[in-house]
Coordinates of C-alpha atoms in Angstrom, one line a residue:
M110 CA 21.7 16.1 -7.9
P111 CA 19.8 13.9 -10.5
E112 CA 16.9 11.8 -9.2
L113 CA 16.8 8.9 -11.6
F114 CA 19.0 5.9 -10.6
I115 CA 19.8 3.6 -13.6
D116 CA 22.5 1.0 -13.9
G117 CA 24.3 2.1 -10.7
E118 CA 24.4 5.8 -11.5
W119 CA 22.3 8.9 -10.7
V120 CA 21.3 10.4 -14.0
R121 CA 19.1 13.1 -15.5
A122 CA 16.1 12.3 -17.7
V123 CA 17.3 11.8 -21.3
A124 CA 14.8 14.3 -22.7
G125 CA 15.5 16.8 -19.9
G126 CA 12.0 16.6 -18.4
R127 CA 11.4 18.3 -15.1
R128 CA 8.4 18.2 -12.7
D129 CA 7.5 20.3 -9.7
V130 CA 6.7 18.6 -6.4
V131 CA 4.1 20.6 -4.4
N132 CA 3.6 20.8 -0.7
P133 CA -0.1 20.1 -0.2
F134 CA -0.3 22.2 3.0
D135 CA 0.2 25.5 1.2
A136 CA 0.6 24.6 -2.5
T137 CA 4.2 25.9 -2.6
V138 CA 6.8 24.1 -4.8
L139 CA 9.1 22.0 -2.6
T140 CA 11.5 21.1 -5.4
T141 CA 11.8 20.2 -9.0
V142 CA 12.7 16.6 -10.0
D143 CA 13.6 14.7 -13.1
D144 CA 10.6 13.6 -15.2
A145 CA 11.4 10.4 -17.1
D146 CA 9.9 9.0 -20.3
E147 CA 9.8 5.8 -22.3
T148 CA 13.5 6.0 -23.2
D149 CA 14.6 6.2 -19.5
V150 CA 12.3 3.3 -18.7
D151 CA 13.9 1.2 -21.4
H152 CA 17.4 2.0 -20.1
A153 CA 16.4 1.1 -16.6
V154 CA 14.6 -2.2 -17.5
R155 CA 17.5 -3.3 -19.7
A156 CA 20.0 -2.5 -16.9
A157 CA 17.9 -4.6 -14.5
R158 CA 17.8 -7.4 -17.1
R159 CA 21.6 -7.4 -17.5
A160 CA 22.1 -7.4 -13.7
F161 CA 19.7 -10.3 -13.2
D162 CA 21.1 -12.4 -16.0
S163 CA 24.6 -11.9 -14.7
G164 CA 23.7 -13.4 -11.4
A165 CA 25.5 -10.6 -9.6
W166 CA 22.6 -10.4 -7.1
S167 CA 20.6 -13.6 -7.5
G168 CA 23.7 -15.7 -7.4
L169 CA 24.8 -14.3 -4.0
P170 CA 24.2 -16.5 -0.9
T171 CA 20.9 -15.6 0.6
R172 CA 22.6 -14.4 3.8
A173 CA 24.7 -11.9 1.8
R174 CA 21.5 -10.4 0.3
A175 CA 19.9 -10.4 3.8
D176 CA 22.9 -8.5 5.2
V177 CA 22.2 -5.7 2.7
L178 CA 18.6 -5.5 3.9
Y179 CA 19.7 -5.4 7.5
R180 CA 22.0 -2.5 6.7
V181 CA 19.0 -0.7 5.0
H182 CA 17.0 -1.3 8.2
R183 CA 19.8 0.4 10.3
Y184 CA 20.2 3.3 7.9
L185 CA 16.4 4.0 7.9
L186 CA 16.4 4.3 11.7
R187 CA 19.6 6.4 11.6
D188 CA 17.9 8.9 9.3
K189 CA 14.4 8.6 10.6
E190 CA 13.8 12.2 11.4
E191 CA 15.0 13.5 8.1
I192 CA 13.0 11.0 6.1
A193 CA 9.9 11.5 8.2
R194 CA 10.1 15.3 7.6
T195 CA 10.4 14.7 3.9
E196 CA 7.4 12.4 3.9
T197 CA 5.3 15.0 5.8
L198 CA 6.3 17.8 3.4
D199 CA 5.5 15.5 0.4
T200 CA 2.2 14.0 1.6
G201 CA 0.8 16.4 4.1
K202 CA 0.4 13.8 6.8
T203 CA 1.4 14.5 10.4
L204 CA 5.0 14.1 11.5
A205 CA 4.0 11.6 14.1
E206 CA 2.5 9.4 11.5
S207 CA 5.5 9.8 9.2
R208 CA 7.8 8.7 12.0
I209 CA 5.8 5.6 12.5
D210 CA 5.9 5.0 8.7
V211 CA 9.7 5.1 8.7
E212 CA 9.9 2.6 11.6
D213 CA 7.4 0.3 9.8
V214 CA 9.5 0.6 6.6
A215 CA 12.6 -0.3 8.5
N216 CA 10.8 -3.3 10.1
A217 CA 9.7 -4.5 6.7
F218 CA 13.4 -4.7 5.5
R219 CA 14.4 -6.4 8.7
Y220 CA 11.5 -9.0 8.4
F221 CA 12.3 -10.0 4.9
A222 CA 16.0 -10.2 5.8
E223 CA 15.1 -12.6 8.6
I224 CA 12.9 -14.9 6.5
A225 CA 15.0 -14.8 3.3
D226 CA 16.8 -18.1 4.0
K227 CA 14.2 -19.8 6.2
D228 CA 12.7 -21.9 3.4
G229 CA 15.3 -23.9 1.4
G230 CA 12.5 -25.8 -0.4
R231 CA 11.4 -29.4 0.1
V232 CA 13.0 -32.7 -0.5
L233 CA 10.4 -35.3 -1.6
D234 CA 10.5 -38.9 -0.7
V235 CA 9.8 -40.6 -4.1
G236 CA 12.2 -43.5 -4.1
S237 CA 15.7 -44.5 -3.0
D238 CA 17.1 -43.9 -6.5
V239 CA 15.7 -40.4 -6.9
L240 CA 16.5 -37.0 -5.5
S241 CA 13.4 -34.8 -5.9
R242 CA 13.5 -31.2 -4.7
V243 CA 11.1 -28.3 -4.9
V244 CA 13.0 -25.0 -4.7
H245 CA 12.1 -21.3 -4.9
Q246 CA 13.9 -19.0 -7.3
P247 CA 13.6 -15.3 -8.1
V248 CA 11.1 -14.2 -10.8
G249 CA 13.5 -11.9 -12.6
V250 CA 13.0 -8.3 -13.5
C251 CA 10.2 -6.6 -11.5
A252 CA 8.3 -3.4 -12.3
L253 CA 7.2 -1.9 -9.0
I254 CA 4.7 1.0 -9.0
A255 CA 3.9 2.6 -5.7
P256 CA 1.0 5.0 -4.7
W257 CA 1.0 8.6 -3.5
N258 CA -0.7 8.2 -0.1
Y259 CA 2.0 6.0 1.6
P260 CA 4.9 6.4 -0.9
L261 CA 7.7 5.1 1.3
L262 CA 5.7 2.4 3.1
Q263 CA 4.1 0.9 0.0
A264 CA 7.4 1.0 -1.9
S265 CA 9.1 -0.9 0.9
W266 CA 6.5 -3.7 0.8
K267 CA 7.6 -4.4 -2.8
V268 CA 11.3 -3.5 -2.7
A269 CA 12.3 -5.5 0.4
P270 CA 10.9 -8.9 -0.7
A271 CA 12.0 -8.4 -4.3
L272 CA 15.6 -7.9 -3.1
A273 CA 15.4 -10.7 -0.5
A274 CA 14.3 -13.1 -3.2
G275 CA 17.1 -12.2 -5.5
N276 CA 15.3 -10.1 -8.1
T277 CA 16.3 -6.9 -9.8
F278 CA 13.8 -4.1 -10.2
V279 CA 12.7 -0.8 -11.6
L280 CA 10.7 1.3 -9.1
K281 CA 8.3 4.1 -9.9
P282 CA 6.8 6.2 -7.1
S283 CA 3.9 8.5 -7.7
E284 CA 4.8 11.6 -9.5
T285 CA 3.2 13.7 -6.8
T286 CA 5.1 12.2 -3.8
P287 CA 8.5 10.9 -5.0
L288 CA 10.8 12.5 -2.5
S289 CA 11.0 9.9 0.4
T290 CA 11.4 7.1 -2.2
V291 CA 14.4 8.9 -3.7
R292 CA 15.8 9.0 -0.1
M293 CA 15.2 5.3 0.4
I294 CA 17.0 4.4 -2.8
R295 CA 20.0 6.4 -1.7
L296 CA 20.1 4.3 1.5
I297 CA 19.8 1.0 -0.5
V298 CA 22.7 2.2 -2.7
E299 CA 24.7 3.0 0.4
A300 CA 24.0 -0.5 1.8
G301 CA 25.7 -2.0 -1.3
V302 CA 24.0 -3.5 -4.3
P303 CA 25.6 -4.3 -7.7
P304 CA 24.9 -1.9 -10.6
G305 CA 21.6 -2.5 -12.3
V306 CA 19.9 -4.4 -9.4
V307 CA 18.1 -1.3 -8.2
N308 CA 16.7 1.3 -10.6
L309 CA 14.5 4.3 -10.0
V310 CA 12.5 6.3 -12.5
L311 CA 10.2 9.2 -11.8
G312 CA 7.3 10.3 -13.9
A313 CA 3.6 10.1 -14.8
G314 CA 1.8 6.8 -14.6
D315 CA 0.4 7.0 -18.1
V316 CA 3.9 7.4 -19.6
V317 CA 6.4 5.9 -17.3
G318 CA 4.2 3.3 -15.6
A319 CA 2.7 2.2 -18.9
A320 CA 6.1 1.8 -20.4
M321 CA 7.2 -0.3 -17.5
T322 CA 4.2 -2.7 -17.6
A323 CA 4.4 -3.2 -21.3
H324 CA 8.2 -3.7 -21.5
P325 CA 9.0 -7.2 -22.9
E326 CA 12.0 -7.6 -20.5
V327 CA 9.8 -7.2 -17.4
D328 CA 8.8 -10.5 -15.7
L329 CA 6.6 -9.2 -12.9
V330 CA 4.5 -6.1 -12.3
S331 CA 3.5 -5.1 -8.8
F332 CA 1.1 -2.2 -8.5
T333 CA -0.7 -0.5 -5.6
G334 CA -3.3 2.1 -6.6
G335 CA -6.7 2.6 -8.1
L336 CA -9.0 0.0 -9.7
A337 CA -9.1 1.6 -13.1
T338 CA -5.4 1.7 -13.4
G339 CA -5.1 -1.8 -12.1
R340 CA -7.3 -3.0 -14.9
R341 CA -5.2 -1.3 -17.5
I342 CA -2.1 -2.9 -16.0
M343 CA -3.6 -6.3 -16.2
A344 CA -4.5 -5.8 -19.8
S345 CA -1.0 -4.6 -20.6
A346 CA 0.7 -7.4 -18.7
A347 CA -1.5 -10.0 -20.4
D348 CA 0.2 -9.5 -23.7
G349 CA 3.5 -10.8 -22.2
V350 CA 1.8 -13.2 -19.8
K351 CA 3.6 -11.4 -17.0
T352 CA 3.1 -12.2 -13.3
V353 CA 0.9 -9.5 -11.8
A354 CA 0.3 -8.5 -8.2
L355 CA -2.3 -5.8 -7.5
E356 CA -3.6 -4.0 -4.4
L357 CA -6.5 -1.8 -5.6
G358 CA -8.0 -0.3 -2.5
G359 CA -11.2 -1.0 -0.6
K360 CA -14.5 0.2 0.7
N361 CA -14.0 -1.1 4.2
P362 CA -16.8 -1.8 6.7
N363 CA -16.4 -1.0 10.4
I364 CA -19.2 -2.9 12.2
V365 CA -20.2 -1.6 15.7
F366 CA -22.5 -3.8 17.7
D367 CA -24.5 -2.4 20.6
D368 CA -22.7 -4.5 23.2
C369 CA -19.2 -3.1 22.5
D370 CA -17.2 -0.6 24.5
A371 CA -18.8 2.4 22.8
D372 CA -16.1 4.9 23.8
A373 CA -13.3 2.7 22.4
A374 CA -15.3 2.0 19.2
L375 CA -15.9 5.8 18.8
D376 CA -12.2 6.6 19.1
Y377 CA -11.3 4.0 16.6
A378 CA -14.1 4.9 14.2
L379 CA -12.5 8.4 14.0
D380 CA -9.0 6.8 13.5
A381 CA -10.4 4.4 10.9
A382 CA -12.1 7.1 8.8
F383 CA -9.9 10.2 9.2
L384 CA -6.3 9.1 9.6
H385 CA -4.3 10.8 6.9
S386 CA -7.5 12.6 5.9
G387 CA -9.0 9.3 4.9
Q388 CA -6.4 8.7 2.2
V389 CA -5.8 5.1 3.3
C390 CA -6.7 2.0 1.2
S391 CA -7.9 0.3 4.4
A392 CA -9.8 3.3 5.8
G393 CA -13.0 2.4 7.7
S394 CA -15.0 4.7 5.5
R395 CA -18.2 2.7 5.7
L396 CA -19.5 2.6 9.3
L397 CA -22.2 0.2 10.2
V398 CA -23.8 0.8 13.6
Q399 CA -26.4 -1.4 15.3
E400 CA -29.7 0.4 15.7
G401 CA -29.8 0.3 19.5
I402 CA -26.9 2.8 19.8
H403 CA -27.0 4.3 16.3
D404 CA -28.3 7.8 17.0
R405 CA -26.2 8.6 20.0
F406 CA -23.1 7.1 18.4
V407 CA -23.5 9.2 15.2
K408 CA -24.1 12.3 17.3
K409 CA -20.9 11.8 19.2
L410 CA -19.0 10.8 16.1
A411 CA -20.0 14.1 14.4
E412 CA -19.1 16.2 17.4
R413 CA -15.7 14.6 17.6
A414 CA -15.0 14.8 13.9
A415 CA -15.8 18.5 13.9
R416 CA -13.1 19.0 16.5
I417 CA -10.3 17.3 14.6
R418 CA -7.4 19.9 14.3
L419 CA -6.4 20.4 10.7
G420 CA -3.1 22.0 9.9
D421 CA 0.6 21.8 9.0
G422 CA 1.8 18.2 9.5
L423 CA 5.1 19.5 10.9
L424 CA 3.3 21.1 13.9
P425 CA 2.8 18.9 16.9
E426 CA -0.8 20.1 17.5
T427 CA -2.0 19.1 14.1
E428 CA -4.1 15.9 14.1
S429 CA -4.8 15.7 10.3
G430 CA -3.4 17.3 7.2
P431 CA -4.6 18.2 3.7
L432 CA -5.5 16.0 0.8
S433 CA -2.6 15.2 -1.6
S434 CA -3.4 17.6 -4.4
A435 CA -6.0 20.1 -5.7
E436 CA -7.0 17.5 -8.3
H437 CA -7.7 14.9 -5.7
R438 CA -9.6 17.3 -3.5
G439 CA -11.8 18.1 -6.5
K440 CA -12.7 14.4 -6.9
V441 CA -13.6 14.1 -3.3
E442 CA -15.8 17.2 -3.5
E443 CA -17.7 15.7 -6.4
Y444 CA -18.5 12.8 -4.1
L445 CA -19.8 15.3 -1.5
K446 CA -22.2 16.6 -4.1
T447 CA -23.2 13.1 -5.0
G448 CA -23.9 12.2 -1.4
R449 CA -26.3 15.2 -0.9
A450 CA -28.0 14.4 -4.2
E451 CA -28.5 10.8 -3.3
G452 CA -30.3 11.8 -0.1
A453 CA -27.7 11.1 2.6
T454 CA -27.8 13.4 5.6
L455 CA -24.7 15.6 6.0
V456 CA -24.2 15.7 9.7
T457 CA -20.9 17.6 9.8
G458 CA -18.2 18.8 7.4
G459 CA -18.7 18.7 3.7
R460 CA -16.7 21.8 2.8
R461 CA -13.3 23.4 2.9
P462 CA -12.2 25.0 6.2
E463 CA -12.7 28.7 6.3
T464 CA -9.6 29.7 8.3
A465 CA -7.1 31.8 6.5
E466 CA -4.1 29.7 7.5
L467 CA -5.5 26.7 5.6
S468 CA -6.9 28.5 2.6
R469 CA -3.9 27.8 0.3
G470 CA -3.7 24.1 1.1
F471 CA -5.8 21.2 -0.2
F472 CA -7.9 20.8 2.9
L473 CA -11.4 19.4 3.4
Q474 CA -13.3 19.2 6.7
P475 CA -13.9 15.7 8.2
T476 CA -17.3 14.7 6.9
V477 CA -20.0 12.4 8.3
F478 CA -23.0 11.3 6.2
A479 CA -25.8 9.5 8.0
N480 CA -29.0 7.8 6.8
C481 CA -27.0 6.1 4.1
D482 CA -27.8 2.8 2.3
R483 CA -26.0 0.5 0.0
S484 CA -27.6 1.7 -3.2
M485 CA -25.7 5.0 -2.9
R486 CA -22.4 5.7 -4.8
I487 CA -20.8 7.2 -1.7
V488 CA -21.4 3.8 0.1
Q489 CA -20.2 1.6 -2.8
E490 CA -17.3 3.6 -4.3
E491 CA -13.9 4.4 -2.8
I492 CA -13.8 8.1 -2.0
F493 CA -10.3 8.2 -0.6
G494 CA -10.9 11.3 1.5
P495 CA -12.1 12.4 4.9
V496 CA -15.6 11.1 4.4
V497 CA -17.4 8.4 6.4
T498 CA -20.9 7.0 5.6
V499 CA -23.1 5.6 8.3
E500 CA -25.6 2.8 7.9
R501 CA -27.7 1.2 10.6
F502 CA -28.3 -2.6 11.0
A503 CA -30.6 -4.8 13.1
G504 CA -28.6 -7.9 13.9
E505 CA -25.6 -10.0 13.1
E506 CA -26.9 -11.5 9.9
D507 CA -27.9 -8.1 8.6
A508 CA -24.5 -6.7 9.5
V509 CA -22.6 -9.4 7.6
A510 CA -24.8 -9.0 4.6
L511 CA -24.3 -5.2 4.5
A512 CA -20.5 -5.5 5.0
N513 CA -20.1 -8.1 2.2
D514 CA -22.2 -6.1 -0.2
T515 CA -19.2 -4.5 -1.9
R516 CA -17.1 -5.2 -5.0
Y517 CA -14.0 -4.7 -2.8
G518 CA -12.7 -6.9 0.0
L519 CA -9.6 -5.4 1.5
A520 CA -10.3 -4.9 5.2
G521 CA -13.0 -4.6 7.9
G522 CA -13.5 -4.1 11.6
V523 CA -15.8 -5.8 14.2
W524 CA -16.7 -4.2 17.5
T525 CA -18.4 -6.4 20.1
S526 CA -17.8 -7.7 23.6
E527 CA -19.1 -11.2 22.7
A528 CA -16.1 -13.3 21.7
S529 CA -18.0 -16.0 19.8
R530 CA -19.9 -13.3 17.8
A531 CA -16.6 -11.6 17.0
Q532 CA -15.1 -14.8 15.5
R533 CA -18.3 -15.7 13.6
V534 CA -18.5 -12.3 12.0
A535 CA -14.8 -12.2 11.2
N536 CA -15.0 -15.6 9.6
A537 CA -18.0 -14.6 7.5
L538 CA -16.5 -11.3 6.2
R539 CA -15.1 -11.5 2.7
H540 CA -12.2 -9.3 3.4
G541 CA -8.4 -9.9 3.5
T542 CA -7.9 -8.4 6.9
V543 CA -10.4 -8.3 9.8
W544 CA -9.7 -6.4 13.0
I545 CA -11.7 -7.3 16.2
N546 CA -12.0 -4.4 18.6
D547 CA -9.3 -2.5 16.8
F548 CA -8.7 -0.9 13.4
H549 CA -5.7 -0.3 11.1
P550 CA -2.8 -2.2 12.8
Y551 CA -0.7 -4.5 10.6
V552 CA 2.4 -6.5 11.2
P553 CA 5.0 -7.5 8.5
Q554 CA 4.6 -11.1 9.5
A555 CA 1.0 -11.2 8.4
E556 CA -0.1 -11.2 4.7
W557 CA -1.9 -8.1 3.4
G558 CA -4.2 -8.0 0.4
G559 CA -7.9 -8.3 -0.5
F560 CA -10.7 -10.3 -1.9
G561 CA -12.7 -9.4 -5.0
R562 CA -11.7 -6.2 -6.8
S563 CA -9.3 -5.2 -4.0
G564 CA -6.6 -7.0 -5.9
I565 CA -4.6 -10.1 -6.7
G566 CA -1.9 -11.6 -4.5
R567 CA -0.5 -10.7 -1.1
E568 CA 2.1 -8.4 0.3
L569 CA 4.0 -9.0 3.6
G570 CA 4.2 -12.3 5.3
V571 CA 5.6 -15.4 3.8
A572 CA 3.2 -15.0 0.8
G573 CA 4.7 -11.5 0.3
L574 CA 8.1 -13.2 -0.4
R575 CA 6.5 -15.9 -2.6
E576 CA 5.1 -13.2 -4.9
Y577 CA 8.7 -12.6 -6.0
Q578 CA 9.6 -16.2 -6.4
E579 CA 9.0 -19.0 -9.0
T580 CA 8.6 -22.5 -7.8
K581 CA 10.7 -25.2 -9.5
H582 CA 10.8 -29.0 -9.3
I583 CA 14.2 -30.6 -9.8
Y584 CA 14.1 -34.4 -10.3
Q585 CA 17.3 -36.3 -10.4
N586 CA 17.6 -40.0 -11.2
L587 CA 20.5 -41.3 -9.1
A588 CA 20.8 -44.6 -10.9
P589 CA 20.1 -43.9 -14.6
A590 CA 19.8 -46.9 -17.0
P591 CA 18.3 -47.6 -20.4
S592 CA 14.5 -47.3 -20.2
G593 CA 13.7 -49.9 -22.8
W594 CA 10.5 -48.2 -23.7
F595 CA 11.1 -48.3 -27.5
K596 CA 12.4 -51.6 -28.7
G597 CA 13.7 -50.7 -32.2

């Protein structure tokens, strides 16, 4: 069956392009999918434009659009096991994590269905003879580009609010992990949307993504991915003065004070750094440990990291899977070389596992570098792999200065038993999300996004819906009469 969805139909790529999708666990080909080009993108965008201009979706009552999102929520839970298995095969992550992802995706659709009609705008009191209203309306045609690490989850953070607000869209998942997104689009189609509202194109970012962001009929571009690509998208969108929303990753500090519950902090430091082999934009890959507990904390961290069970994400005993591709593993391995050259101490990991059953996949051992400082590239740059760097600090002021010494600002963690300190440090951190005595949880009701080079705009929460809306002021004179301004 074709994998491109354009103007209400599943179609093949016009030029006949095909692309292999590879299982990162063993490098076998899972399937072959359509590979679109600029012509397919043009067809998809123009279909989205026709659908938007017709009002077939944006003109529906908000509750009618919300009902579609509620149905998608139900269908996702109905098909959870099948979708989770697809996500694990595609990304390599554990099946347990994929199941949570599907539940979170379903919750995102439900949340935006719930809030879609909760804000009807504002009526302003500007005089008895005037009706003055501020209303929110859909932006128009949205180009949505999702990453490879959480393909289904990150796509849902864009698709659900875009639909709730009344927009039409063209969605492009990563070319390396498209399968669960195809499945999600099938469920949205099953839920019932007019032709042209939902469009899906598969293909390379430098071809398909570039054509989407540059297309003159696109009103908004939402992208989650790397900083370099985000810059190119901004430059491309600037020509048409398009609305742009970017989530560009982070180098996220996890601060451990010596008065914390060290056992809990250690557990979460492992979660923060090595969940999904560190391929998480909010990964706590920069660990800051107060000097009083530094040495024993690092020792225990390395011991626990070395015992993480790598393997096939479909097996229940697996705790962490492979990296997404051979190319990406190569990039992470270059950072491992850089860390050694910069003088960091490799405490554990730093190489591929030697077991035969993992030899075909794109695995790297969980890696801990100690004796790091903020001048090092491995401390400042996003590695996006199973690598954590450890720095020591003396006190609170030192910890905040270190944590904020980054060009990013997506997320951070604070571990302490002192409530007042926790709040002081959380308020001082220049990061979009700060966890206190925890790491990684999020809720769809709370905005997600970063400071600095971590991006522009917010996903989730009320602001996540606002990203897909324009604000309009409507001023009505209820008692019009000649103004008398000009006398002639």
